[in-house]
Amino acid sequence: MGWGVKNITFLDNSTVSYSNPVRQSLSEFEDARRSRSKAETAATALQRIYPCIEANAVCLTVPMPGHTISESEEDALERDITVIDELVANHEVVFLALDSREARWLPTVLATKHGKMAFSVALGFDNYVVIRHGVKSHEKGVKSGFEHLSAQEGTVIPYSDLACYFCSDVTAPGNSTIDRTLDQQCTVSRAGLSMIASGIAVEMLASVLQYHDPLAAPANIGDRTILRPYWVRLPHQVRGYLSRFSQMTPCVRRFEKCVACGCTVVHEYVTRGAEFVKEVMNCPSYLEKLTGLDLLQASIDDVHVEFSDDNESIMSL
């Protein structure tokens, strides 16, 4: 709200738990006691804080790879996908602050399909990551305006070439809630972590919006201190570690075989819609076959590596 946002929609299927009020500011103990909807509670709280804002709540479950679905649930699945698709299409920015890795898959596909800015926020026990997903420009020949920078001055990567949350994966997302250890649950984290990560995500968006064309805002790798003005020094992602109170800003390029933002996946969704999502939910490995990741994994067996020591003897694998 401090940056002028006047329209926001919360999407969640859960209710406020007793651990929520102490980790964020939009719910209270009474909300947990009455098991109120998280989305509705957040929307109501925002309107109470700032009456001019238009805050909406949508209560539904995001379809996820590996979370199987029965035939009796297919009609509800189609309705949910339609609602989520329309929400992404009708909003300018999508924040993926979800509980599991696989929950971010469909929103990532939809954000790529509609060319929307998306920011993933993920928490560990004492670490976090904030990633801005790459956005494909609808205009051909669009340039960032910083192609003249040399390697010594720093390197910029166009917004369209930035990796999404899944681009570093070589396997498809599955049901991560099975046998998940305590430290892998986002509800078990240091108390201030969610505030820190969400604050960075908002400020990253605000910095992107200062660019003359936000959908073309590049990310910089190398020495950011020599680049001017300040908004040229936008990171691709921020990874923070409260255990040592430090953070790093790696920059990764888009992976053409990505299981979420890859062209093959987006085309399959556009072509098949809910049928495609249902197949992914019941068989996540289908994404690996679709994108060719299965062949990439198989090719590892053909790798030949040689090691040599000081005595010039060679060991082969």
mmCIF file of C-alpha atoms in Angstrom:
data_model
loop_
_atom_site.group_PDB
_atom_site.id
_atom_site.type_symbol
_atom_site.label_atom_id
_atom_site.label_comp_id
_atom_site.label_asym_id
_atom_site.label_seq_id
_atom_site.Cartn_x
_atom_site.Cartn_y
_atom_site.Cartn_z
ATOM 1 C CA MET A 1 0.000 0.000 0.000
ATOM 2 C CA GLY A 2 2.916 2.327 0.687
ATOM 3 C CA TRP A 3 3.849 2.125 -3.005
ATOM 4 C CA GLY A 4 0.354 3.040 -4.193
ATOM 5 C CA VAL A 5 -1.173 -0.383 -4.812
ATOM 6 C CA LYS A 6 -4.953 -0.044 -4.660
ATOM 7 C CA ASN A 7 -6.145 -3.447 -5.848
ATOM 8 C CA ILE A 8 -5.054 -6.761 -4.341
ATOM 9 C CA THR A 9 -6.487 -10.279 -4.323
ATOM 10 C CA PHE A 10 -5.616 -13.018 -1.833
ATOM 11 C CA LEU A 11 -5.969 -16.645 -2.891
ATOM 12 C CA ASP A 12 -5.785 -19.366 -0.241
ATOM 13 C CA ASN A 13 -7.694 -22.488 0.743
ATOM 14 C CA SER A 14 -6.698 -22.652 4.391
ATOM 15 C CA THR A 15 -7.821 -21.168 7.689
ATOM 16 C CA VAL A 16 -5.850 -19.099 10.173
ATOM 17 C CA SER A 17 -3.826 -21.249 12.557
ATOM 18 C CA TYR A 18 -2.504 -20.269 15.967
ATOM 19 C CA SER A 19 1.031 -19.873 14.589
ATOM 20 C CA ASN A 20 -0.008 -17.259 12.012
ATOM 21 C CA PRO A 21 -0.630 -14.137 14.161
ATOM 22 C CA VAL A 22 2.912 -14.139 15.559
ATOM 23 C CA ARG A 23 4.533 -14.425 12.113
ATOM 24 C CA GLN A 24 2.617 -11.788 10.135
ATOM 25 C CA SER A 25 0.376 -8.791 10.682
ATOM 26 C CA LEU A 26 -2.944 -9.517 8.954
ATOM 27 C CA SER A 27 -4.481 -12.015 11.385
ATOM 28 C CA GLU A 28 -5.158 -12.132 15.114
ATOM 29 C CA PHE A 29 -5.726 -14.737 17.797
ATOM 30 C CA GLU A 30 -9.496 -14.459 17.418
ATOM 31 C CA ASP A 31 -9.211 -15.336 13.720
ATOM 32 C CA ALA A 32 -7.418 -18.554 14.631
ATOM 33 C CA ARG A 33 -9.898 -19.375 17.389
ATOM 34 C CA ARG A 34 -12.793 -19.045 14.953
ATOM 35 C CA SER A 35 -10.914 -20.837 12.124
ATOM 36 C CA ARG A 36 -11.500 -17.983 9.725
ATOM 37 C CA SER A 37 -10.379 -18.128 6.113
ATOM 38 C CA LYS A 38 -6.854 -16.802 5.605
ATOM 39 C CA ALA A 39 -7.765 -15.024 2.377
ATOM 40 C CA GLU A 40 -10.868 -13.357 3.795
ATOM 41 C CA THR A 41 -9.076 -12.430 7.018
ATOM 42 C CA ALA A 42 -6.225 -10.777 5.108
ATOM 43 C CA ALA A 43 -8.582 -8.859 2.812
ATOM 44 C CA THR A 44 -10.680 -7.634 5.733
ATOM 45 C CA ALA A 45 -7.584 -6.551 7.670
ATOM 46 C CA LEU A 46 -6.258 -4.530 4.733
ATOM 47 C CA GLN A 47 -9.560 -2.739 4.309
ATOM 48 C CA ARG A 48 -9.580 -1.958 8.010
ATOM 49 C CA ILE A 49 -6.037 -0.557 7.816
ATOM 50 C CA TYR A 50 -6.661 1.424 4.626
ATOM 51 C CA PRO A 51 -10.338 1.712 3.595
ATOM 52 C CA CYS A 52 -9.508 3.019 0.102
ATOM 53 C CA ILE A 53 -7.933 -0.254 -0.987
ATOM 54 C CA GLU A 54 -9.903 -2.808 -2.971
ATOM 55 C CA ALA A 55 -9.013 -6.124 -1.337
ATOM 56 C CA ASN A 56 -10.636 -9.347 -2.501
ATOM 57 C CA ALA A 57 -10.492 -12.927 -1.256
ATOM 58 C CA VAL A 58 -10.696 -16.161 -3.235
ATOM 59 C CA CYS A 59 -10.869 -19.451 -1.350
ATOM 60 C CA LEU A 60 -9.726 -22.408 -3.430
ATOM 61 C CA THR A 61 -6.907 -24.926 -3.721
ATOM 62 C CA VAL A 62 -4.171 -24.422 -6.307
ATOM 63 C CA PRO A 63 -3.775 -27.623 -8.400
ATOM 64 C CA MET A 64 -0.347 -29.160 -7.785
ATOM 65 C CA PRO A 65 1.800 -31.796 -9.534
ATOM 66 C CA GLY A 66 1.821 -35.067 -7.626
ATOM 67 C CA HIS A 67 -1.392 -34.323 -5.755
ATOM 68 C CA THR A 68 -3.613 -36.885 -7.447
ATOM 69 C CA ILE A 69 -7.197 -36.152 -8.362
ATOM 70 C CA SER A 70 -10.168 -38.476 -8.826
ATOM 71 C CA GLU A 71 -12.821 -38.364 -11.538
ATOM 72 C CA SER A 72 -15.379 -36.960 -9.102
ATOM 73 C CA GLU A 73 -13.142 -33.920 -8.554
ATOM 74 C CA GLU A 74 -12.536 -33.104 -12.213
ATOM 75 C CA ASP A 75 -15.396 -30.609 -12.573
ATOM 76 C CA ALA A 76 -14.205 -28.657 -9.533
ATOM 77 C CA LEU A 77 -10.656 -28.762 -10.909
ATOM 78 C CA GLU A 78 -11.725 -27.177 -14.182
ATOM 79 C CA ARG A 79 -13.559 -24.410 -12.335
ATOM 80 C CA ASP A 80 -10.553 -23.711 -10.102
ATOM 81 C CA ILE A 81 -8.165 -23.557 -13.060
ATOM 82 C CA THR A 82 -10.481 -21.145 -14.870
ATOM 83 C CA VAL A 83 -10.665 -18.881 -11.812
ATOM 84 C CA ILE A 84 -6.884 -18.854 -11.306
ATOM 85 C CA ASP A 85 -6.260 -18.256 -15.013
ATOM 86 C CA GLU A 86 -8.616 -15.266 -15.007
ATOM 87 C CA LEU A 87 -7.062 -13.864 -11.829
ATOM 88 C CA VAL A 88 -3.564 -13.958 -13.319
ATOM 89 C CA ALA A 89 -4.806 -12.436 -16.575
ATOM 90 C CA ASN A 90 -6.580 -9.587 -14.756
ATOM 91 C CA HIS A 91 -3.725 -8.627 -12.417
ATOM 92 C CA GLU A 92 -0.397 -7.009 -13.221
ATOM 93 C CA VAL A 93 1.776 -8.841 -10.679
ATOM 94 C CA VAL A 94 1.625 -12.280 -9.067
ATOM 95 C CA PHE A 95 3.315 -13.032 -5.735
ATOM 96 C CA LEU A 96 3.855 -16.750 -5.164
ATOM 97 C CA ALA A 97 4.019 -16.968 -1.376
ATOM 98 C CA LEU A 98 2.907 -20.578 -1.166
ATOM 99 C CA ASP A 99 3.572 -23.426 1.248
ATOM 100 C CA SER A 100 5.213 -25.889 -1.133
ATOM 101 C CA ARG A 101 7.346 -26.023 -4.242
ATOM 102 C CA GLU A 102 4.726 -27.731 -6.380
ATOM 103 C CA ALA A 103 2.075 -25.138 -5.463
ATOM 104 C CA ARG A 104 4.072 -22.561 -7.437
ATOM 105 C CA TRP A 105 3.975 -24.591 -10.650
ATOM 106 C CA LEU A 106 0.581 -23.662 -12.142
ATOM 107 C CA PRO A 107 0.798 -19.934 -11.246
ATOM 108 C CA THR A 108 4.231 -19.872 -12.898
ATOM 109 C CA VAL A 109 2.828 -21.446 -16.063
ATOM 110 C CA LEU A 110 -0.042 -18.948 -16.109
ATOM 111 C CA ALA A 111 2.173 -15.928 -15.441
ATOM 112 C CA THR A 112 4.368 -17.006 -18.355
ATOM 113 C CA LYS A 113 1.349 -17.539 -20.580
ATOM 114 C CA HIS A 114 -0.066 -14.073 -19.869
ATOM 115 C CA GLY A 115 3.295 -12.263 -19.749
ATOM 116 C CA LYS A 116 2.835 -11.133 -16.139
ATOM 117 C CA MET A 117 5.480 -10.282 -13.580
ATOM 118 C CA ALA A 118 5.780 -13.017 -10.957
ATOM 119 C CA PHE A 119 7.778 -13.085 -7.730
ATOM 120 C CA SER A 120 8.371 -16.276 -5.753
ATOM 121 C CA VAL A 121 8.940 -16.032 -2.007
ATOM 122 C CA ALA A 122 10.078 -19.226 -0.282
ATOM 123 C CA LEU A 123 11.120 -19.808 3.327
ATOM 124 C CA GLY A 124 13.258 -22.339 5.138
ATOM 125 C CA PHE A 125 13.910 -22.451 8.858
ATOM 126 C CA ASP A 126 16.467 -19.633 8.816
ATOM 127 C CA ASN A 127 16.851 -18.858 5.117
ATOM 128 C CA TYR A 128 14.730 -17.420 2.333
ATOM 129 C CA VAL A 129 14.764 -16.788 -1.387
ATOM 130 C CA VAL A 130 12.998 -14.119 -3.433
ATOM 131 C CA ILE A 131 13.033 -14.613 -7.213
ATOM 132 C CA ARG A 132 11.559 -12.487 -9.968
ATOM 133 C CA HIS A 133 10.540 -14.716 -12.854
ATOM 134 C CA GLY A 134 11.532 -13.830 -16.385
ATOM 135 C CA VAL A 135 8.851 -12.193 -18.524
ATOM 136 C CA LYS A 136 8.739 -12.700 -22.268
ATOM 137 C CA SER A 137 8.184 -9.410 -24.071
ATOM 138 C CA HIS A 138 5.326 -9.379 -26.573
ATOM 139 C CA GLU A 139 7.193 -6.871 -28.712
ATOM 140 C CA LYS A 140 9.930 -8.125 -31.001
ATOM 141 C CA GLY A 141 13.223 -6.327 -30.960
ATOM 142 C CA VAL A 142 12.712 -4.739 -27.546
ATOM 143 C CA LYS A 143 16.051 -3.896 -25.975
ATOM 144 C CA SER A 144 16.934 -3.022 -22.425
ATOM 145 C CA GLY A 145 19.121 -0.091 -23.443
ATOM 146 C CA PHE A 146 22.240 -1.479 -21.762
ATOM 147 C CA GLU A 147 23.628 -3.744 -24.488
ATOM 148 C CA HIS A 148 26.687 -1.474 -24.669
ATOM 149 C CA LEU A 149 27.979 -2.582 -21.269
ATOM 150 C CA SER A 150 31.193 -4.560 -21.510
ATOM 151 C CA ALA A 151 32.182 -7.556 -19.427
ATOM 152 C CA GLN A 152 34.423 -5.333 -17.312
ATOM 153 C CA GLU A 153 31.583 -2.939 -16.539
ATOM 154 C CA GLY A 154 29.200 -5.713 -15.543
ATOM 155 C CA THR A 155 26.753 -7.829 -17.470
ATOM 156 C CA VAL A 156 23.023 -7.391 -17.745
ATOM 157 C CA ILE A 157 20.582 -10.178 -18.541
ATOM 158 C CA PRO A 158 17.273 -9.162 -20.177
ATOM 159 C CA TYR A 159 14.099 -9.692 -18.169
ATOM 160 C CA SER A 160 12.914 -12.180 -20.794
ATOM 161 C CA ASP A 161 15.993 -14.368 -20.228
ATOM 162 C CA LEU A 162 15.732 -14.588 -16.437
ATOM 163 C CA ALA A 163 15.034 -17.974 -14.886
ATOM 164 C CA CYS A 164 11.841 -18.771 -13.039
ATOM 165 C CA TYR A 165 11.620 -20.604 -9.718
ATOM 166 C CA PHE A 166 11.848 -23.990 -11.490
ATOM 167 C CA CYS A 167 14.541 -23.314 -14.097
ATOM 168 C CA SER A 168 17.329 -24.770 -11.952
ATOM 169 C CA ASP A 169 15.485 -28.076 -11.523
ATOM 170 C CA VAL A 170 16.310 -31.186 -13.520
ATOM 171 C CA THR A 171 13.315 -33.090 -12.158
ATOM 172 C CA ALA A 172 9.608 -32.318 -12.168
ATOM 173 C CA PRO A 173 7.999 -31.072 -8.937
ATOM 174 C CA GLY A 174 6.077 -33.709 -6.999
ATOM 175 C CA ASN A 175 4.186 -34.076 -3.747
ATOM 176 C CA SER A 176 6.688 -32.647 -1.278
ATOM 177 C CA THR A 177 4.288 -32.871 1.660
ATOM 178 C CA ILE A 178 4.882 -36.612 1.983
ATOM 179 C CA ASP A 179 7.443 -37.433 4.694
ATOM 180 C CA ARG A 180 8.487 -33.787 4.921
ATOM 181 C CA THR A 181 10.829 -33.115 7.839
ATOM 182 C CA LEU A 182 10.031 -30.457 10.423
ATOM 183 C CA ASP A 183 12.605 -27.966 9.122
ATOM 184 C CA GLN A 184 11.153 -28.230 5.608
ATOM 185 C CA GLN A 185 7.781 -26.859 6.680
ATOM 186 C CA CYS A 186 7.328 -23.132 6.157
ATOM 187 C CA THR A 187 5.399 -22.861 9.420
ATOM 188 C CA VAL A 188 8.624 -23.762 11.232
ATOM 189 C CA SER A 189 10.820 -20.736 10.633
ATOM 190 C CA ARG A 190 12.385 -17.892 12.530
ATOM 191 C CA ALA A 191 9.724 -15.400 13.542
ATOM 192 C CA GLY A 192 10.992 -12.460 11.509
ATOM 193 C CA LEU A 193 11.770 -14.409 8.347
ATOM 194 C CA SER A 194 8.433 -13.944 6.576
ATOM 195 C CA MET A 195 8.499 -10.187 7.167
ATOM 196 C CA ILE A 196 12.042 -9.887 5.816
ATOM 197 C CA ALA A 197 11.386 -11.978 2.704
ATOM 198 C CA SER A 198 8.051 -10.352 1.873
ATOM 199 C CA GLY A 199 9.536 -6.892 2.378
ATOM 200 C CA ILE A 200 12.357 -7.663 -0.060
ATOM 201 C CA ALA A 201 9.843 -8.982 -2.605
ATOM 202 C CA VAL A 202 7.798 -5.775 -2.424
ATOM 203 C CA GLU A 203 10.876 -3.554 -2.709
ATOM 204 C CA MET A 204 12.135 -5.603 -5.651
ATOM 205 C CA LEU A 205 8.833 -5.002 -7.432
ATOM 206 C CA ALA A 206 8.981 -1.293 -6.583
ATOM 207 C CA SER A 207 12.477 -1.066 -8.072
ATOM 208 C CA VAL A 208 11.380 -2.867 -11.240
ATOM 209 C CA LEU A 209 8.531 -0.385 -11.645
ATOM 210 C CA GLN A 210 11.010 2.525 -11.647
ATOM 211 C CA TYR A 211 12.392 1.254 -14.940
ATOM 212 C CA HIS A 212 11.103 3.073 -18.037
ATOM 213 C CA ASP A 213 9.637 -0.235 -19.271
ATOM 214 C CA PRO A 214 9.163 -2.561 -16.271
ATOM 215 C CA LEU A 215 8.714 -5.654 -18.464
ATOM 216 C CA ALA A 216 12.160 -5.024 -19.955
ATOM 217 C CA ALA A 217 14.015 -4.346 -16.688
ATOM 218 C CA PRO A 218 17.236 -6.404 -16.873
ATOM 219 C CA ALA A 219 19.107 -8.075 -14.038
ATOM 220 C CA ASN A 220 22.743 -7.324 -13.416
ATOM 221 C CA ILE A 221 25.542 -9.745 -12.640
ATOM 222 C CA GLY A 222 29.032 -8.668 -11.773
ATOM 223 C CA ASP A 223 29.966 -5.464 -9.984
ATOM 224 C CA ARG A 224 26.749 -3.507 -9.397
ATOM 225 C CA THR A 225 28.482 -0.589 -7.721
ATOM 226 C CA ILE A 226 29.672 0.941 -10.988
ATOM 227 C CA LEU A 227 26.276 0.995 -12.666
ATOM 228 C CA ARG A 228 24.108 4.115 -12.626
ATOM 229 C CA PRO A 229 21.311 4.910 -12.051
ATOM 230 C CA TYR A 230 20.458 2.673 -9.094
ATOM 231 C CA TRP A 231 17.587 0.828 -10.786
ATOM 232 C CA VAL A 232 20.025 -0.634 -13.319
ATOM 233 C CA ARG A 233 21.441 -2.680 -10.450
ATOM 234 C CA LEU A 234 18.345 -4.831 -10.044
ATOM 235 C CA PRO A 235 19.030 -8.383 -8.898
ATOM 236 C CA HIS A 236 17.388 -11.465 -10.295
ATOM 237 C CA GLN A 237 17.045 -13.109 -6.904
ATOM 238 C CA VAL A 238 17.960 -12.526 -3.293
ATOM 239 C CA ARG A 239 18.934 -15.425 -1.048
ATOM 240 C CA GLY A 240 19.237 -14.626 2.639
ATOM 241 C CA TYR A 241 20.665 -16.580 5.560
ATOM 242 C CA LEU A 242 19.750 -15.471 9.060
ATOM 243 C CA SER A 243 22.130 -18.030 10.552
ATOM 244 C CA ARG A 244 25.002 -15.753 9.485
ATOM 245 C CA PHE A 245 23.019 -12.579 8.710
ATOM 246 C CA SER A 246 24.110 -12.453 5.094
ATOM 247 C CA GLN A 247 22.593 -12.580 1.650
ATOM 248 C CA MET A 248 23.643 -13.185 -1.933
ATOM 249 C CA THR A 249 22.191 -12.127 -5.274
ATOM 250 C CA PRO A 250 22.815 -14.821 -7.902
ATOM 251 C CA CYS A 251 21.548 -14.397 -11.444
ATOM 252 C CA VAL A 252 20.404 -17.366 -13.538
ATOM 253 C CA ARG A 253 19.325 -17.549 -17.169
ATOM 254 C CA ARG A 254 16.098 -19.174 -18.317
ATOM 255 C CA PHE A 255 16.285 -22.931 -18.978
ATOM 256 C CA GLU A 256 14.649 -23.918 -22.270
ATOM 257 C CA LYS A 257 13.587 -27.291 -20.846
ATOM 258 C CA CYS A 258 12.030 -25.772 -17.725
ATOM 259 C CA VAL A 259 9.002 -27.692 -16.453
ATOM 260 C CA ALA A 260 7.107 -24.458 -15.713
ATOM 261 C CA CYS A 261 8.114 -21.549 -17.958
ATOM 262 C CA GLY A 262 9.369 -23.588 -20.912
ATOM 263 C CA CYS A 263 7.640 -22.896 -24.228
ATOM 264 C CA THR A 264 6.671 -26.561 -24.581
ATOM 265 C CA VAL A 265 4.855 -26.569 -21.242
ATOM 266 C CA VAL A 266 3.033 -23.294 -21.861
ATOM 267 C CA HIS A 267 1.961 -24.464 -25.327
ATOM 268 C CA GLU A 268 0.673 -27.729 -23.861
ATOM 269 C CA TYR A 269 -1.398 -25.827 -21.309
ATOM 270 C CA VAL A 270 -2.824 -23.494 -23.956
ATOM 271 C CA THR A 271 -3.700 -26.492 -26.134
ATOM 272 C CA ARG A 272 -5.099 -28.908 -23.547
ATOM 273 C CA GLY A 273 -5.980 -26.756 -20.542
ATOM 274 C CA ALA A 274 -7.419 -28.647 -17.576
ATOM 275 C CA GLU A 275 -6.692 -32.035 -19.158
ATOM 276 C CA PHE A 276 -2.999 -31.208 -19.166
ATOM 277 C CA VAL A 277 -3.063 -30.044 -15.545
ATOM 278 C CA LYS A 278 -4.914 -33.200 -14.504
ATOM 279 C CA GLU A 279 -2.306 -35.400 -16.180
ATOM 280 C CA VAL A 280 0.495 -33.525 -14.421
ATOM 281 C CA MET A 281 -1.281 -33.885 -11.072
ATOM 282 C CA ASN A 282 -1.633 -37.636 -11.472
ATOM 283 C CA CYS A 283 1.748 -38.197 -13.120
ATOM 284 C CA PRO A 284 4.369 -35.469 -12.501
ATOM 285 C CA SER A 285 6.975 -37.368 -14.541
ATOM 286 C CA TYR A 286 4.937 -36.458 -17.620
ATOM 287 C CA LEU A 287 6.546 -33.010 -17.410
ATOM 288 C CA GLU A 288 9.988 -34.590 -17.706
ATOM 289 C CA LYS A 289 8.962 -36.473 -20.843
ATOM 290 C CA LEU A 290 7.278 -33.403 -22.312
ATOM 291 C CA THR A 291 10.287 -31.127 -21.851
ATOM 292 C CA GLY A 292 12.975 -33.705 -22.594
ATOM 293 C CA LEU A 293 14.393 -33.727 -19.073
ATOM 294 C CA ASP A 294 14.162 -37.522 -19.069
ATOM 295 C CA LEU A 295 16.591 -37.642 -21.997
ATOM 296 C CA LEU A 296 18.863 -35.166 -20.247
ATOM 297 C CA GLN A 297 18.929 -37.379 -17.162
ATOM 298 C CA ALA A 298 19.639 -40.458 -19.275
ATOM 299 C CA SER A 299 22.509 -38.700 -21.057
ATOM 300 C CA ILE A 300 24.405 -38.486 -17.774
ATOM 301 C CA ASP A 301 25.269 -42.162 -18.205
ATOM 302 C CA ASP A 302 27.217 -41.254 -21.342
ATOM 303 C CA VAL A 303 29.474 -38.735 -19.604
ATOM 304 C CA HIS A 304 33.173 -39.637 -19.655
ATOM 305 C CA VAL A 305 35.366 -37.944 -17.049
ATOM 306 C CA GLU A 306 39.118 -38.314 -16.615
ATOM 307 C CA PHE A 307 41.105 -37.441 -13.498
ATOM 308 C CA SER A 308 44.869 -37.071 -13.359
ATOM 309 C CA ASP A 309 47.130 -36.790 -10.328
ATOM 310 C CA ASP A 310 50.651 -35.447 -9.931
ATOM 311 C CA ASN A 311 52.107 -38.732 -11.167
ATOM 312 C CA GLU A 312 50.194 -38.294 -14.434
ATOM 313 C CA SER A 313 48.210 -41.453 -13.839
ATOM 314 C CA ILE A 314 44.691 -41.214 -15.209
ATOM 315 C CA MET A 315 41.466 -42.494 -13.752
ATOM 316 C CA SER A 316 38.430 -42.721 -16.035
ATOM 317 C CA LEU A 317 34.745 -42.839 -15.192
#
